[in-house]
PDB file of C-alpha atoms in Angstrom:
ATOM      1  CA  MET A   1      16.971   4.586  15.097  1.00  0.00           C
ATOM      2  CA  SER A   2      17.032   2.318  12.060  1.00  0.00           C
ATOM      3  CA  LYS A   3      15.584   3.354   8.721  1.00  0.00           C
ATOM      4  CA  ILE A   4      12.686   1.561   7.072  1.00  0.00           C
ATOM      5  CA  ASN A   5      13.592  -0.020   3.742  1.00  0.00           C
ATOM      6  CA  LYS A   6      10.271  -1.634   2.845  1.00  0.00           C
ATOM      7  CA  ILE A   7       6.663  -1.647   4.069  1.00  0.00           C
ATOM      8  CA  THR A   8       4.335  -4.527   3.159  1.00  0.00           C
ATOM      9  CA  LEU A   9       0.613  -4.708   3.891  1.00  0.00           C
ATOM     10  CA  SER A  10      -1.709  -7.591   3.046  1.00  0.00           C
ATOM     11  CA  ASN A  11      -5.474  -7.759   3.669  1.00  0.00           C
ATOM     12  CA  PHE A  12      -5.086  -4.795   6.001  1.00  0.00           C
ATOM     13  CA  LYS A  13      -7.722  -2.035   5.901  1.00  0.00           C
ATOM     14  CA  PHE A  14      -7.739  -0.660   2.313  1.00  0.00           C
ATOM     15  CA  PHE A  15      -5.260  -3.226   0.977  1.00  0.00           C
ATOM     16  CA  TRP A  16      -7.009  -6.472  -0.028  1.00  0.00           C
ATOM     17  CA  LYS A  17      -3.905  -8.115  -1.469  1.00  0.00           C
ATOM     18  CA  GLU A  18      -0.213  -7.859  -0.709  1.00  0.00           C
ATOM     19  CA  GLU A  19       1.221  -4.439  -1.544  1.00  0.00           C
ATOM     20  CA  SER A  20       4.775  -3.246  -0.860  1.00  0.00           C
ATOM     21  CA  ILE A  21       6.389   0.165  -0.809  1.00  0.00           C
ATOM     22  CA  GLN A  22      10.145   0.214  -1.335  1.00  0.00           C
ATOM     23  CA  LEU A  23      11.713   3.096   0.644  1.00  0.00           C
ATOM     24  CA  ASP A  24      15.388   2.157   0.825  1.00  0.00           C
ATOM     25  CA  GLY A  25      15.692   4.344   3.929  1.00  0.00           C
ATOM     26  CA  LYS A  26      14.501   7.481   2.114  1.00  0.00           C
ATOM     27  CA  HIS A  27      11.690   9.848   3.037  1.00  0.00           C
ATOM     28  CA  LEU A  28       8.142   9.050   1.961  1.00  0.00           C
ATOM     29  CA  LEU A  29       5.492  11.508   0.851  1.00  0.00           C
ATOM     30  CA  LEU A  30       2.009  10.046   0.468  1.00  0.00           C
ATOM     31  CA  TYR A  31      -0.576  11.806  -1.641  1.00  0.00           C
ATOM     32  CA  GLY A  32      -3.597  10.692  -3.587  1.00  0.00           C
ATOM     33  CA  GLU A  33      -7.342  10.700  -3.901  1.00  0.00           C
ATOM     34  CA  ASN A  34      -9.600  10.198  -0.911  1.00  0.00           C
ATOM     35  CA  ARG A  35     -10.036   6.498  -0.045  1.00  0.00           C
ATOM     36  CA  SER A  36      -6.860   5.454  -1.898  1.00  0.00           C
ATOM     37  CA  GLY A  37      -5.060   3.885   1.104  1.00  0.00           C
ATOM     38  CA  LYS A  38      -2.947   6.702   2.578  1.00  0.00           C
ATOM     39  CA  SER A  39      -4.412   6.319   6.061  1.00  0.00           C
ATOM     40  CA  SER A  40      -4.160   2.528   5.846  1.00  0.00           C
ATOM     41  CA  ILE A  41      -0.383   2.844   5.436  1.00  0.00           C
ATOM     42  CA  TYR A  42      -0.263   5.137   8.448  1.00  0.00           C
ATOM     43  CA  TRP A  43      -2.409   2.746  10.531  1.00  0.00           C
ATOM     44  CA  GLY A  44      -0.249  -0.187   9.460  1.00  0.00           C
ATOM     45  CA  LEU A  45       2.939   1.495  10.634  1.00  0.00           C
ATOM     46  CA  TYR A  46       1.299   2.784  13.785  1.00  0.00           C
ATOM     47  CA  THR A  47      -0.163  -0.612  14.666  1.00  0.00           C
ATOM     48  CA  LEU A  48       3.113  -2.436  14.050  1.00  0.00           C
ATOM     49  CA  LEU A  49       5.338   0.003  15.927  1.00  0.00           C
ATOM     50  CA  GLU A  50       2.962   0.518  18.875  1.00  0.00           C
ATOM     51  CA  SER A  51       2.640  -3.252  19.221  1.00  0.00           C
ATOM     52  CA  ALA A  52       6.258  -3.438  20.373  1.00  0.00           C
ATOM     53  CA  MET A  53       4.957  -2.084  23.694  1.00  0.00           C
ATOM     54  CA  LYS A  54       2.027  -4.524  23.937  1.00  0.00           C
ATOM     55  CA  SER A  55       1.513  -8.229  24.469  1.00  0.00           C
ATOM     56  CA  SER A  56       0.590 -10.586  21.626  1.00  0.00           C
ATOM     57  CA  GLU A  57      -2.867 -11.040  23.131  1.00  0.00           C
ATOM     58  CA  ASP A  58      -3.457  -7.266  23.028  1.00  0.00           C
ATOM     59  CA  VAL A  59      -2.782  -7.008  19.277  1.00  0.00           C
ATOM     60  CA  GLN A  60      -4.505 -10.189  18.069  1.00  0.00           C
ATOM     61  CA  LYS A  61      -7.832  -8.330  18.101  1.00  0.00           C
ATOM     62  CA  TYR A  62      -6.618  -6.214  15.158  1.00  0.00           C
ATOM     63  CA  PHE A  63      -6.180  -9.300  12.961  1.00  0.00           C
ATOM     64  CA  THR A  64      -9.231 -11.305  14.015  1.00  0.00           C
ATOM     65  CA  PRO A  65     -11.642 -11.375  11.043  1.00  0.00           C
ATOM     66  CA  ARG A  66     -14.971  -9.690  11.799  1.00  0.00           C
ATOM     67  CA  GLY A  67     -13.866  -8.688  15.301  1.00  0.00           C
ATOM     68  CA  THR A  68     -15.014  -5.440  16.888  1.00  0.00           C
ATOM     69  CA  GLU A  69     -11.531  -3.879  16.592  1.00  0.00           C
ATOM     70  CA  SER A  70     -10.486  -5.736  13.455  1.00  0.00           C
ATOM     71  CA  LEU A  71      -8.309  -3.928  10.895  1.00  0.00           C
ATOM     72  CA  VAL A  72      -8.625  -6.788   8.385  1.00  0.00           C
ATOM     73  CA  ASN A  73      -9.896  -5.793   4.936  1.00  0.00           C
ATOM     74  CA  ILE A  74     -13.644  -6.445   4.870  1.00  0.00           C
ATOM     75  CA  TYR A  75     -13.397  -8.274   1.524  1.00  0.00           C
ATOM     76  CA  ALA A  76     -10.613 -10.642   2.623  1.00  0.00           C
ATOM     77  CA  SER A  77     -11.489 -14.319   2.493  1.00  0.00           C
ATOM     78  CA  THR A  78     -10.715 -16.429   5.535  1.00  0.00           C
ATOM     79  CA  ASN A  79      -9.003 -19.789   6.016  1.00  0.00           C
ATOM     80  CA  ILE A  80      -8.533 -22.161   8.924  1.00  0.00           C
ATOM     81  CA  ASP A  81      -4.878 -22.649   9.879  1.00  0.00           C
ATOM     82  CA  ALA A  82      -4.056 -26.382   9.760  1.00  0.00           C
ATOM     83  CA  GLN A  83      -1.845 -26.305  12.874  1.00  0.00           C
ATOM     84  CA  THR A  84      -3.710 -23.963  15.188  1.00  0.00           C
ATOM     85  CA  GLN A  85      -7.279 -24.322  13.826  1.00  0.00           C
ATOM     86  CA  ILE A  86      -7.593 -20.518  14.027  1.00  0.00           C
ATOM     87  CA  GLU A  87      -9.657 -18.675  11.433  1.00  0.00           C
ATOM     88  CA  HIS A  88      -7.541 -15.983   9.776  1.00  0.00           C
ATOM     89  CA  ALA A  89      -7.508 -13.794   6.659  1.00  0.00           C
ATOM     90  CA  ASN A  90      -3.763 -13.875   6.001  1.00  0.00           C
ATOM     91  CA  SER A  91      -3.733 -10.240   7.055  1.00  0.00           C
ATOM     92  CA  TYR A  92      -0.347  -8.888   8.055  1.00  0.00           C
ATOM     93  CA  ILE A  93       1.958  -5.906   8.296  1.00  0.00           C
ATOM     94  CA  ALA A  94       5.715  -6.196   7.755  1.00  0.00           C
ATOM     95  CA  ILE A  95       8.598  -3.761   7.623  1.00  0.00           C
ATOM     96  CA  ASN A  96      12.193  -4.376   6.632  1.00  0.00           C
ATOM     97  CA  THR A  97      14.720  -2.148   8.372  1.00  0.00           C
ATOM     98  CA  GLU A  98      18.477  -1.893   8.491  1.00  0.00           C
ATOM     99  CA  ASN A  99      18.351  -4.070  11.642  1.00  0.00           C
ATOM    100  CA  GLY A 100      15.983  -6.793  10.476  1.00  0.00           C
ATOM    101  CA  GLN A 101      12.418  -7.630   9.544  1.00  0.00           C
ATOM    102  CA  TYR A 102       9.409  -7.180  11.801  1.00  0.00           C
ATOM    103  CA  SER A 103       5.990  -8.606  11.050  1.00  0.00           C
ATOM    104  CA  MET A 104       2.683  -8.975  12.744  1.00  0.00           C
ATOM    105  CA  SER A 105      -0.370 -11.078  11.961  1.00  0.00           C
ATOM    106  CA  LEU A 106      -2.877 -13.198  13.834  1.00  0.00           C
ATOM    107  CA  LEU A 107      -0.666 -16.290  13.558  1.00  0.00           C
ATOM    108  CA  ARG A 108       2.877 -14.852  13.611  1.00  0.00           C
ATOM    109  CA  ASN A 109       4.329 -11.947  15.519  1.00  0.00           C
ATOM    110  CA  ASN A 110       7.935 -10.976  16.178  1.00  0.00           C
ATOM    111  CA  VAL A 111       7.229  -7.413  17.323  1.00  0.00           C
ATOM    112  CA  CYS A 112       5.532  -7.623  20.719  1.00  0.00           C
ATOM    113  CA  GLY A 113       8.047  -7.246  23.505  1.00  0.00           C
ATOM    114  CA  SER A 114      11.010  -7.051  21.112  1.00  0.00           C
ATOM    115  CA  PRO A 115      13.693  -4.637  22.396  1.00  0.00           C
ATOM    116  CA  ALA A 116      14.943  -4.088  18.821  1.00  0.00           C
ATOM    117  CA  ALA A 117      11.430  -3.215  17.619  1.00  0.00           C
ATOM    118  CA  LYS A 118      11.016  -0.785  20.528  1.00  0.00           C
ATOM    119  CA  GLU A 119      14.092   1.074  19.297  1.00  0.00           C
TER     120      GLU A 119
END
């Protein structure tokens, strides 16, 4: 099992801009006031790591703005991607580990079906 060095969330649940937590493979203790983003960090990690067992189509619903299962921050502004013409909020989750970087968003995903991510 590889250790997580960095967690980055952008326009995901509580986080309306890009925020990173540098872990350098160490333990993490989260504490803080209610509604300060602790659960959003948990849901980000959970969503990313569980997505290794799912197809890309199954996880796109989490990053679709205003969708019924959307985890995009409700205040995030949306754009239309020039190549795909898909509306998105630049919402993503990324982790850096000893073995590489894994990220997931509506437009880019290197987690689903990845044997290394499953590890």
